[in-house]
Tab-separated table of C-alpha atoms in Angstrom:
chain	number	residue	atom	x	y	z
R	23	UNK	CA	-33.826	45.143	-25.143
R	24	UNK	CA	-36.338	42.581	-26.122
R	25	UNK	CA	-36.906	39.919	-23.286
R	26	UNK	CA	-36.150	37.007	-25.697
R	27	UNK	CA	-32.922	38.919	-26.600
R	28	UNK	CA	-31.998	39.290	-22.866
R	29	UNK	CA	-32.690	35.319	-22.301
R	30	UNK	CA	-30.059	34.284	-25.001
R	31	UNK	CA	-27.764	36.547	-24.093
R	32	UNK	CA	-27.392	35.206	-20.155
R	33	UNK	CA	-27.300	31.971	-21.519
R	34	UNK	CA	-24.134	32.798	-23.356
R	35	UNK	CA	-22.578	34.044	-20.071
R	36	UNK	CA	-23.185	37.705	-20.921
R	37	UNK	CA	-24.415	40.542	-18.770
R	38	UNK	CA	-27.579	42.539	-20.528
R	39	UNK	CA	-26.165	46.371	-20.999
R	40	UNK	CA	-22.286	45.353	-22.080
R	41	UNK	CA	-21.652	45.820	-25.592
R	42	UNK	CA	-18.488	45.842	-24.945
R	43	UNK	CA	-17.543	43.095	-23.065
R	44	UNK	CA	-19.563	41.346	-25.922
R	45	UNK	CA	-17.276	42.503	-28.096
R	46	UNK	CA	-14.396	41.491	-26.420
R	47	UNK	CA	-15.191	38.177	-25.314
R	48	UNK	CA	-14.244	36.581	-28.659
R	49	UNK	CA	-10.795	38.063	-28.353
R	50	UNK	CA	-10.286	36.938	-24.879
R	51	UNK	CA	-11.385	32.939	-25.975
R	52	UNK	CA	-8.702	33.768	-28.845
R	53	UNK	CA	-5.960	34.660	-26.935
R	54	UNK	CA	-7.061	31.677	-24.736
R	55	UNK	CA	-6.779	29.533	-26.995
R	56	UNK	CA	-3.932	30.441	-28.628
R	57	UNK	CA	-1.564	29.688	-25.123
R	58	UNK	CA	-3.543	26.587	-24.911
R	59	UNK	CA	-5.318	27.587	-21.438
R	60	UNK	CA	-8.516	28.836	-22.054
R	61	UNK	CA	-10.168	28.693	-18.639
R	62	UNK	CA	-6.239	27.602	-16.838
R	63	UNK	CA	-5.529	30.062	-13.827
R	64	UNK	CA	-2.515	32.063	-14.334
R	65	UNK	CA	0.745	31.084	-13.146
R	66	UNK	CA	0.357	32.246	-9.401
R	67	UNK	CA	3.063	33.393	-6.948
R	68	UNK	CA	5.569	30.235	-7.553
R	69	UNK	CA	5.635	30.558	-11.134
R	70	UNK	CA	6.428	34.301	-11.232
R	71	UNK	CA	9.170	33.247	-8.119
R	72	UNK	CA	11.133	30.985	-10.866
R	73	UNK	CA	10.687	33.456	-13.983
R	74	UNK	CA	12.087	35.996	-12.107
R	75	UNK	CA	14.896	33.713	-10.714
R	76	UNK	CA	15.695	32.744	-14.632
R	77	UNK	CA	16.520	35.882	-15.487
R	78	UNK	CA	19.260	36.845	-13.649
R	79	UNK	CA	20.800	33.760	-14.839
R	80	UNK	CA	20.772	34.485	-18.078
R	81	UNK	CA	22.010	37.931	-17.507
R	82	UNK	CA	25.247	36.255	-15.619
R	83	UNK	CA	25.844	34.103	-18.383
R	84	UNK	CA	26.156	37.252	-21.038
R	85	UNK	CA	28.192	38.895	-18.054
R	86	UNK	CA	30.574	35.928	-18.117
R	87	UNK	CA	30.853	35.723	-22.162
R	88	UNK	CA	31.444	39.399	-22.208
R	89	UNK	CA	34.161	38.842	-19.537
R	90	UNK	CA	35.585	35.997	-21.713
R	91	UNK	CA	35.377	37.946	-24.826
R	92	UNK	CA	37.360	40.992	-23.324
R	93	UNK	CA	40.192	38.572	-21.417
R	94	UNK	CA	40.629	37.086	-25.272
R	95	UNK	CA	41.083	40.793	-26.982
R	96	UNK	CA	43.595	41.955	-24.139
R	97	UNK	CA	45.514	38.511	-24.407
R	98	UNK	CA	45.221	38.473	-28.622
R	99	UNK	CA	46.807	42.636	-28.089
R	100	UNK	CA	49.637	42.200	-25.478
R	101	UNK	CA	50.805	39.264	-27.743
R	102	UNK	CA	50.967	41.476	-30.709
R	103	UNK	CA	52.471	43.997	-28.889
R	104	UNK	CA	55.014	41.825	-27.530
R	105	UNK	CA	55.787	40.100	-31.124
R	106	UNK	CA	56.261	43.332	-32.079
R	107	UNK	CA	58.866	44.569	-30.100
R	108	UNK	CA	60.367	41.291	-30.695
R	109	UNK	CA	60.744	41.679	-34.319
R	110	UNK	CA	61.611	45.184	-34.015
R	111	UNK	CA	64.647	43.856	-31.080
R	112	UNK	CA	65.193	40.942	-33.991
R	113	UNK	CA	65.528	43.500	-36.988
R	114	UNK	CA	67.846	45.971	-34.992
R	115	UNK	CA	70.270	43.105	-33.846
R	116	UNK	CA	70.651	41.822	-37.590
R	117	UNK	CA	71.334	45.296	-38.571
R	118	UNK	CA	73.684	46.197	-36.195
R	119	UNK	CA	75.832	42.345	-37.028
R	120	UNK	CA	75.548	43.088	-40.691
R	121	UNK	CA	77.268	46.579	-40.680
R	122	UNK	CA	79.791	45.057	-38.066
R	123	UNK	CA	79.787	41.987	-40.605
R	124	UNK	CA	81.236	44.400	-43.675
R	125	UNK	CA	83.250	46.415	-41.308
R	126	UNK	CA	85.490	43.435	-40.293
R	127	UNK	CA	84.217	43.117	-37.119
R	128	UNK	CA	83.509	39.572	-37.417
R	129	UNK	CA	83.285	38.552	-33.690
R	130	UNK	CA	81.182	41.684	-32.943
R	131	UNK	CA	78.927	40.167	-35.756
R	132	UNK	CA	78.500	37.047	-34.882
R	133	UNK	CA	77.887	38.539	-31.229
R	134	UNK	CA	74.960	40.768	-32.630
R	135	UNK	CA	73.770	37.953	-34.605
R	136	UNK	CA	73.499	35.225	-31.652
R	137	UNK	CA	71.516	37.957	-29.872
R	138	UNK	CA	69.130	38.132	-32.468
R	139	UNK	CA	68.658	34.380	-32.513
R	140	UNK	CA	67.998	34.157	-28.735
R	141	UNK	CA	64.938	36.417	-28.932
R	142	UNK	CA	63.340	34.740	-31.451
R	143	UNK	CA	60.391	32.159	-30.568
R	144	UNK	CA	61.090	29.775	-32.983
R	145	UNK	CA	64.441	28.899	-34.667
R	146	UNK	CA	62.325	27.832	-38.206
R	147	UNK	CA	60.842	31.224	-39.499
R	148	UNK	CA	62.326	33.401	-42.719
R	149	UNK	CA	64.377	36.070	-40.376
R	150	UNK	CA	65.959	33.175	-38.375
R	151	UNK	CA	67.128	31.663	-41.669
R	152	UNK	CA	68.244	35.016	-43.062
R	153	UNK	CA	70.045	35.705	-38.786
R	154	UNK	CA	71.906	32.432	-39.414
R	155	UNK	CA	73.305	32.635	-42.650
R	156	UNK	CA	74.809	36.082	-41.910
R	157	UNK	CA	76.297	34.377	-38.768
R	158	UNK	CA	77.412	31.843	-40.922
R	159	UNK	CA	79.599	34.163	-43.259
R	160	UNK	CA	81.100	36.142	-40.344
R	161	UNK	CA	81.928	32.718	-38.834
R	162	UNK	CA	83.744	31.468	-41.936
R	163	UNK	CA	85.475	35.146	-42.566
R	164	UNK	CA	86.744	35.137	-38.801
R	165	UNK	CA	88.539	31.464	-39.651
R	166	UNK	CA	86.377	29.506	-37.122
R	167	UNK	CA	85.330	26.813	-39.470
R	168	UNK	CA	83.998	24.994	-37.039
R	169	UNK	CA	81.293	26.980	-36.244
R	170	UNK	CA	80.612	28.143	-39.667
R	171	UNK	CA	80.782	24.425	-40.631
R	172	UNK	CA	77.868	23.531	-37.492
R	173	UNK	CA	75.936	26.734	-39.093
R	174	UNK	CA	75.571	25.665	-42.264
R	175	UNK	CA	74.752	21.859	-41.407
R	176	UNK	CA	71.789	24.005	-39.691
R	177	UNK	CA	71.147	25.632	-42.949
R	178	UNK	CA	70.880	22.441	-44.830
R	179	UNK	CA	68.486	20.976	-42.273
R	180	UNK	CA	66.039	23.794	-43.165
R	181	UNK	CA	66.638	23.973	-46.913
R	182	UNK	CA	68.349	21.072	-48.048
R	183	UNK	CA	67.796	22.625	-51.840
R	184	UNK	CA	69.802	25.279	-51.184
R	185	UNK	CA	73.036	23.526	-52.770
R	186	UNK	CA	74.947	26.744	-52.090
R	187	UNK	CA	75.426	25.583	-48.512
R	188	UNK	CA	76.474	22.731	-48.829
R	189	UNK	CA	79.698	24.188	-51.313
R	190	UNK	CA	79.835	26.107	-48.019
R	191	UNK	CA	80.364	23.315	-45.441
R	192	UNK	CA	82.374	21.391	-47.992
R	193	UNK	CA	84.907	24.772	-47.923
R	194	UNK	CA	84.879	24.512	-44.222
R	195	UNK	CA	85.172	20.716	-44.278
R	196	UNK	CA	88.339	21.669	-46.677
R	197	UNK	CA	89.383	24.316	-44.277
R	198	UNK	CA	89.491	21.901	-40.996
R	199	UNK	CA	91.774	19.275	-43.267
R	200	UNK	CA	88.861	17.047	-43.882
R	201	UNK	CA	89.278	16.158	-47.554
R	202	UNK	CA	86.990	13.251	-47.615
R	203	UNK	CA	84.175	14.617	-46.261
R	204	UNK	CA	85.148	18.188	-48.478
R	205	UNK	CA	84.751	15.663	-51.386
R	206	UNK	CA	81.501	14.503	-50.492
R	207	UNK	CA	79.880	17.234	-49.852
R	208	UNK	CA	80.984	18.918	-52.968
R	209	UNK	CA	80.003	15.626	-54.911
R	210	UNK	CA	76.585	15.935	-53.914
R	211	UNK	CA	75.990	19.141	-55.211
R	212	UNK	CA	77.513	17.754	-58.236
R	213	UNK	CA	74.954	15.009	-58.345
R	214	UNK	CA	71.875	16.871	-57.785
R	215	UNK	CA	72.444	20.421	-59.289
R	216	UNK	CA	71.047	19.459	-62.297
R	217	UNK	CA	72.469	20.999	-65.551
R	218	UNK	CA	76.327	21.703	-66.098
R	219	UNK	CA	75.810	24.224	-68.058
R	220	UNK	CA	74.646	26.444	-65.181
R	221	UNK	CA	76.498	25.724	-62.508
R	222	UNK	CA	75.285	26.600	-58.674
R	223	UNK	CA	76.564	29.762	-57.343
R	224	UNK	CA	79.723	29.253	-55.711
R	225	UNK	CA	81.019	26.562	-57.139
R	226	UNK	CA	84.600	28.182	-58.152
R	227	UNK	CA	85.484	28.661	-54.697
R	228	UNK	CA	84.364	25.303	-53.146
R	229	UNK	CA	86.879	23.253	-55.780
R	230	UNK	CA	89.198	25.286	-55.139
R	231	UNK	CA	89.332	24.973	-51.505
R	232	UNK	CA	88.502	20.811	-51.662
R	233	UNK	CA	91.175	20.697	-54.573
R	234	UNK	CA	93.440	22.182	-52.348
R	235	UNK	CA	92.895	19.811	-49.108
R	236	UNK	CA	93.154	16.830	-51.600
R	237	UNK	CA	96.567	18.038	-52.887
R	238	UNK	CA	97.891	18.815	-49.215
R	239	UNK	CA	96.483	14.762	-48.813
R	240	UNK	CA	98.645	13.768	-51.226
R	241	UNK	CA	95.482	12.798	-53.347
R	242	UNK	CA	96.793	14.381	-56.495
R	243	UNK	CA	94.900	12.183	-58.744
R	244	UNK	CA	91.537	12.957	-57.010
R	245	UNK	CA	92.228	16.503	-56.873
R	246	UNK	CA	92.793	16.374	-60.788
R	247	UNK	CA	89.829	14.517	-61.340
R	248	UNK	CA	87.871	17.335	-59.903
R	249	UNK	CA	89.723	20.334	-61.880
R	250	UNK	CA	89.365	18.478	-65.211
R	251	UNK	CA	85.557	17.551	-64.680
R	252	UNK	CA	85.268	20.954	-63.968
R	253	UNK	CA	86.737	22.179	-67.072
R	254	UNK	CA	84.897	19.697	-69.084
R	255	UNK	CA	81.391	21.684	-67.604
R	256	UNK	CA	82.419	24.907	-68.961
R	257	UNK	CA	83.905	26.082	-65.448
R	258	UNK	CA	87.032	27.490	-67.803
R	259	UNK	CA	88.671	29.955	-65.393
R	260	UNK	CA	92.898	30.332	-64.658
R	261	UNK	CA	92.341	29.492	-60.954
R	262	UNK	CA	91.377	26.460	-62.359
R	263	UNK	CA	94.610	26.311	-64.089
R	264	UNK	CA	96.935	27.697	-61.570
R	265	UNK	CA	95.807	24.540	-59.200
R	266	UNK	CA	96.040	22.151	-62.025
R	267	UNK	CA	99.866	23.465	-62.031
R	268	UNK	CA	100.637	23.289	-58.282
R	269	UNK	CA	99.448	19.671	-58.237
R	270	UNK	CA	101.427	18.427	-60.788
R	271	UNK	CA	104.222	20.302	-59.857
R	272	UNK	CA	103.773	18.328	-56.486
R	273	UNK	CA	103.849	15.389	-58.613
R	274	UNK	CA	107.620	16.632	-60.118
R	275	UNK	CA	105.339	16.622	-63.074
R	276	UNK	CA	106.890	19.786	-64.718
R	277	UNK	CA	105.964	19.698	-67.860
R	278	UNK	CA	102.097	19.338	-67.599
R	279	UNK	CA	102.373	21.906	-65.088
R	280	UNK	CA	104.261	24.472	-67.542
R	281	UNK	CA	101.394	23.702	-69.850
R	282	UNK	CA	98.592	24.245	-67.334
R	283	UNK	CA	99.971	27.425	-66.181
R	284	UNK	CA	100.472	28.822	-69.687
R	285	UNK	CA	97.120	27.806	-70.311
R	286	UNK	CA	95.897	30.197	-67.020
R	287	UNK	CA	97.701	32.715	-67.983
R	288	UNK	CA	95.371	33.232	-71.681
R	289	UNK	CA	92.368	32.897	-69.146
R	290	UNK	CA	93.856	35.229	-66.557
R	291	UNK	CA	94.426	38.315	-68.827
R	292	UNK	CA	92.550	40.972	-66.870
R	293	UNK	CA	93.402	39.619	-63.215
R	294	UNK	CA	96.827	40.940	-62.389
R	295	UNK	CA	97.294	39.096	-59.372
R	296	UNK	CA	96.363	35.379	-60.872
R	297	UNK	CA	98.669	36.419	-63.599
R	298	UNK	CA	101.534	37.257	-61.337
R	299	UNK	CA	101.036	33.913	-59.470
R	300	UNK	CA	101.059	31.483	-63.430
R	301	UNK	CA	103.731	33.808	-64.640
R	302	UNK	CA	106.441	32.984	-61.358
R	303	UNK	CA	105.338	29.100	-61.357
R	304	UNK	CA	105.878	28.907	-65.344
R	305	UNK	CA	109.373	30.596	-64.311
R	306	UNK	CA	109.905	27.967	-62.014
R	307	UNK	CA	108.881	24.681	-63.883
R	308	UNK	CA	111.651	25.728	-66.409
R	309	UNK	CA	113.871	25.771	-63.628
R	310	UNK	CA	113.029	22.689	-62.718
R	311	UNK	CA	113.223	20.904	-66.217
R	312	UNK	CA	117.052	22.885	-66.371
R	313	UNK	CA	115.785	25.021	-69.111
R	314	UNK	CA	117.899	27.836	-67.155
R	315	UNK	CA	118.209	30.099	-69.994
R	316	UNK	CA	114.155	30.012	-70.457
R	317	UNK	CA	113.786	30.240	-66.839
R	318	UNK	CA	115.910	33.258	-66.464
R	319	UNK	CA	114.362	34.932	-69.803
R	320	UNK	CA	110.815	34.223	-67.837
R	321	UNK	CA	111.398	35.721	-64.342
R	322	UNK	CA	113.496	38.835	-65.797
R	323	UNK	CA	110.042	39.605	-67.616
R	324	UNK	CA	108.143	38.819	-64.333
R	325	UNK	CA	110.036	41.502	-62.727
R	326	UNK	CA	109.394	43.795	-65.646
R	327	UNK	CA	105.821	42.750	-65.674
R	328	UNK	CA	105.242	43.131	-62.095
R	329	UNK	CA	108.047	44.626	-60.323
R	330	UNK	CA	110.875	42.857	-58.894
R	331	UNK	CA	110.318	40.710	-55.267
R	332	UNK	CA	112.376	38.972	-52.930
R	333	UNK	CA	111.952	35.470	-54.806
R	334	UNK	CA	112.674	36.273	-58.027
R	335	UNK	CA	115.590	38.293	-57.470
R	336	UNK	CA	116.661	35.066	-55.570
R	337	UNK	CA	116.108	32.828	-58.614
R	338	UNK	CA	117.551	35.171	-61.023
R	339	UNK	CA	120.858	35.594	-58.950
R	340	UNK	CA	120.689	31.392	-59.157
R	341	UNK	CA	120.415	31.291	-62.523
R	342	UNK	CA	122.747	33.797	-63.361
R	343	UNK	CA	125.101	32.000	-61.237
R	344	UNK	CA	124.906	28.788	-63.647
């Protein structure tokens, strides 16, 4: 190599004869450069003590997140698991209280049905709703109106809407001898269940059961008021009729009663046993108003009509006797 050459070359820090650390002397001043420590020493002994002390730290810390993560899945599983057997324990208990439930067996029922109840986490959910109003029924059917009554006040708490409960309580309120309160219920439902013309589900029974306790009151006039603002929203039926009769026959008011039950017996044409009950109290109102030749006419067809019983054989000897 030229002398000149050689000069220029140790003044540049190179060795003469090293082409290639000529070469790779620009790369080294670039990777320099690009950490920001071109001629800085390297990171000695405590340096590499603390990077290798970081990373077993961070290792721990996926250890513990992993740990975390799998403590999360196994408590997310055994609670499915468990709800599972729950609603399975749930479904089994309302199906075992609902055959009992059509089989008669209305304490077994309610038994099953409590059961069901108790191993449910919460009391608000659609099978607890569905648990109680079966318990309900059986309640009612079994005569303890009490309870039925506190089950359905339950019922109305949850869905308040659901007018068809509160027909219910008001037929339990009628049941226990509570007219007033049989009246109010049943009002309400009148109030809020919008158009007369469609009349909530239920209905029938619920007058007839408050229309009842108002008549064993002795609050005939109320009790009318409710048959006749029945009738006058379309609720034409000869139950209707039949306790129209009894109260005014309560009220020695025999003639309106002879009217009313001749009036359930055109709407009672296809129920036999309705029919049977108008036909014997029609009997009897012309008995009372000393029509005895009408009355006797009336309960020798009733026998004809439906067989001869202990009370109109009684009346008939009566009449026969006058």
């Amino acid at each position: 190599m030229h002398k000149h050459a050689q000069r220029r070359l140790r003044q540049h820090g190179c060795e003469v004869g090293n082409e290639q650390k000529q070469w790779k002397y620009p790369l080294q001043r670039a990777a320099s450069l690009r950490f920001g420590a071109e001629s800085a020493p390297g990171p000695g002994a405590a340096g590499r003590a603390q990077a290798q002390e970081k990373e077993p730290a961070g290792q721990r810390l996926i250890a513990w997140a992993v740990c975390i993560l799998l403590v999360v899945l196994v408590a997310f599983a055994t609670m499915r698991v468990v709800g599972n057997m729950s609603t399975s324990k749930q479904r089994e208990l309302r199906a075992a209280g609902i055959e009992k439930l059509d089989a008669g067996d209305f304490a077994g029922a309610i038994a099953d049905f409590d059961q069901a109840l108790a191993v449910m986490d919460k009391d608000t959910g659609e099978m607890a709703v569905d648990v109680l109003r079966y318990r309900a029924e059986a309640e009612y059917r079994l005569e303890d109106y009490e309870a039925a009554y506190y089950s359905y006040k339950l019922l109305m708490e949850r869905d308040s809407k659901n007018l068809q409960y509160w027909y219910m309580a008001s037929m339990c309120c009628a049941a226990m001898g509570d007219a007033d309160q049989a009246v109010e219920l049943y009002d309400y439902v009148q109030r809020t269940g919008g158009d007369a013309k469609k009349p909530v589900e239920g209905r029938l029974n619920a007058l007839l059961s408050v229309g009842a306790a108002c008549v064993k009151k002795g609050a005939y006039d109320q009790a009318m008021s409710l048959y006749e603002n029945a009738l006058r929203d379309g609720l034409d039926d000869g139950k209707i009729y039949l306790q129209m009769g009894l109260c005014q026959m309560a009220e020695e008011n025999y003639k309106d009663a002879a009217d009313s039950f001749d009036q359930g017996k055109v709407k009672a044409s296809e129920d036999r046993e309705l029919l049977r009950e108008l036909s014997y109290n029609r009997a009897v109102c012309s008995e009372y108003l000393y029509k005895y030749d009408e009355a006797l006419k009336l309960f020798e067809e009733y026998n004809k009509s439906f067989g001869p019983d202990e009370r109109a054989e009684h009346e008939i000897a009566f009449l026969k006797s006058r």
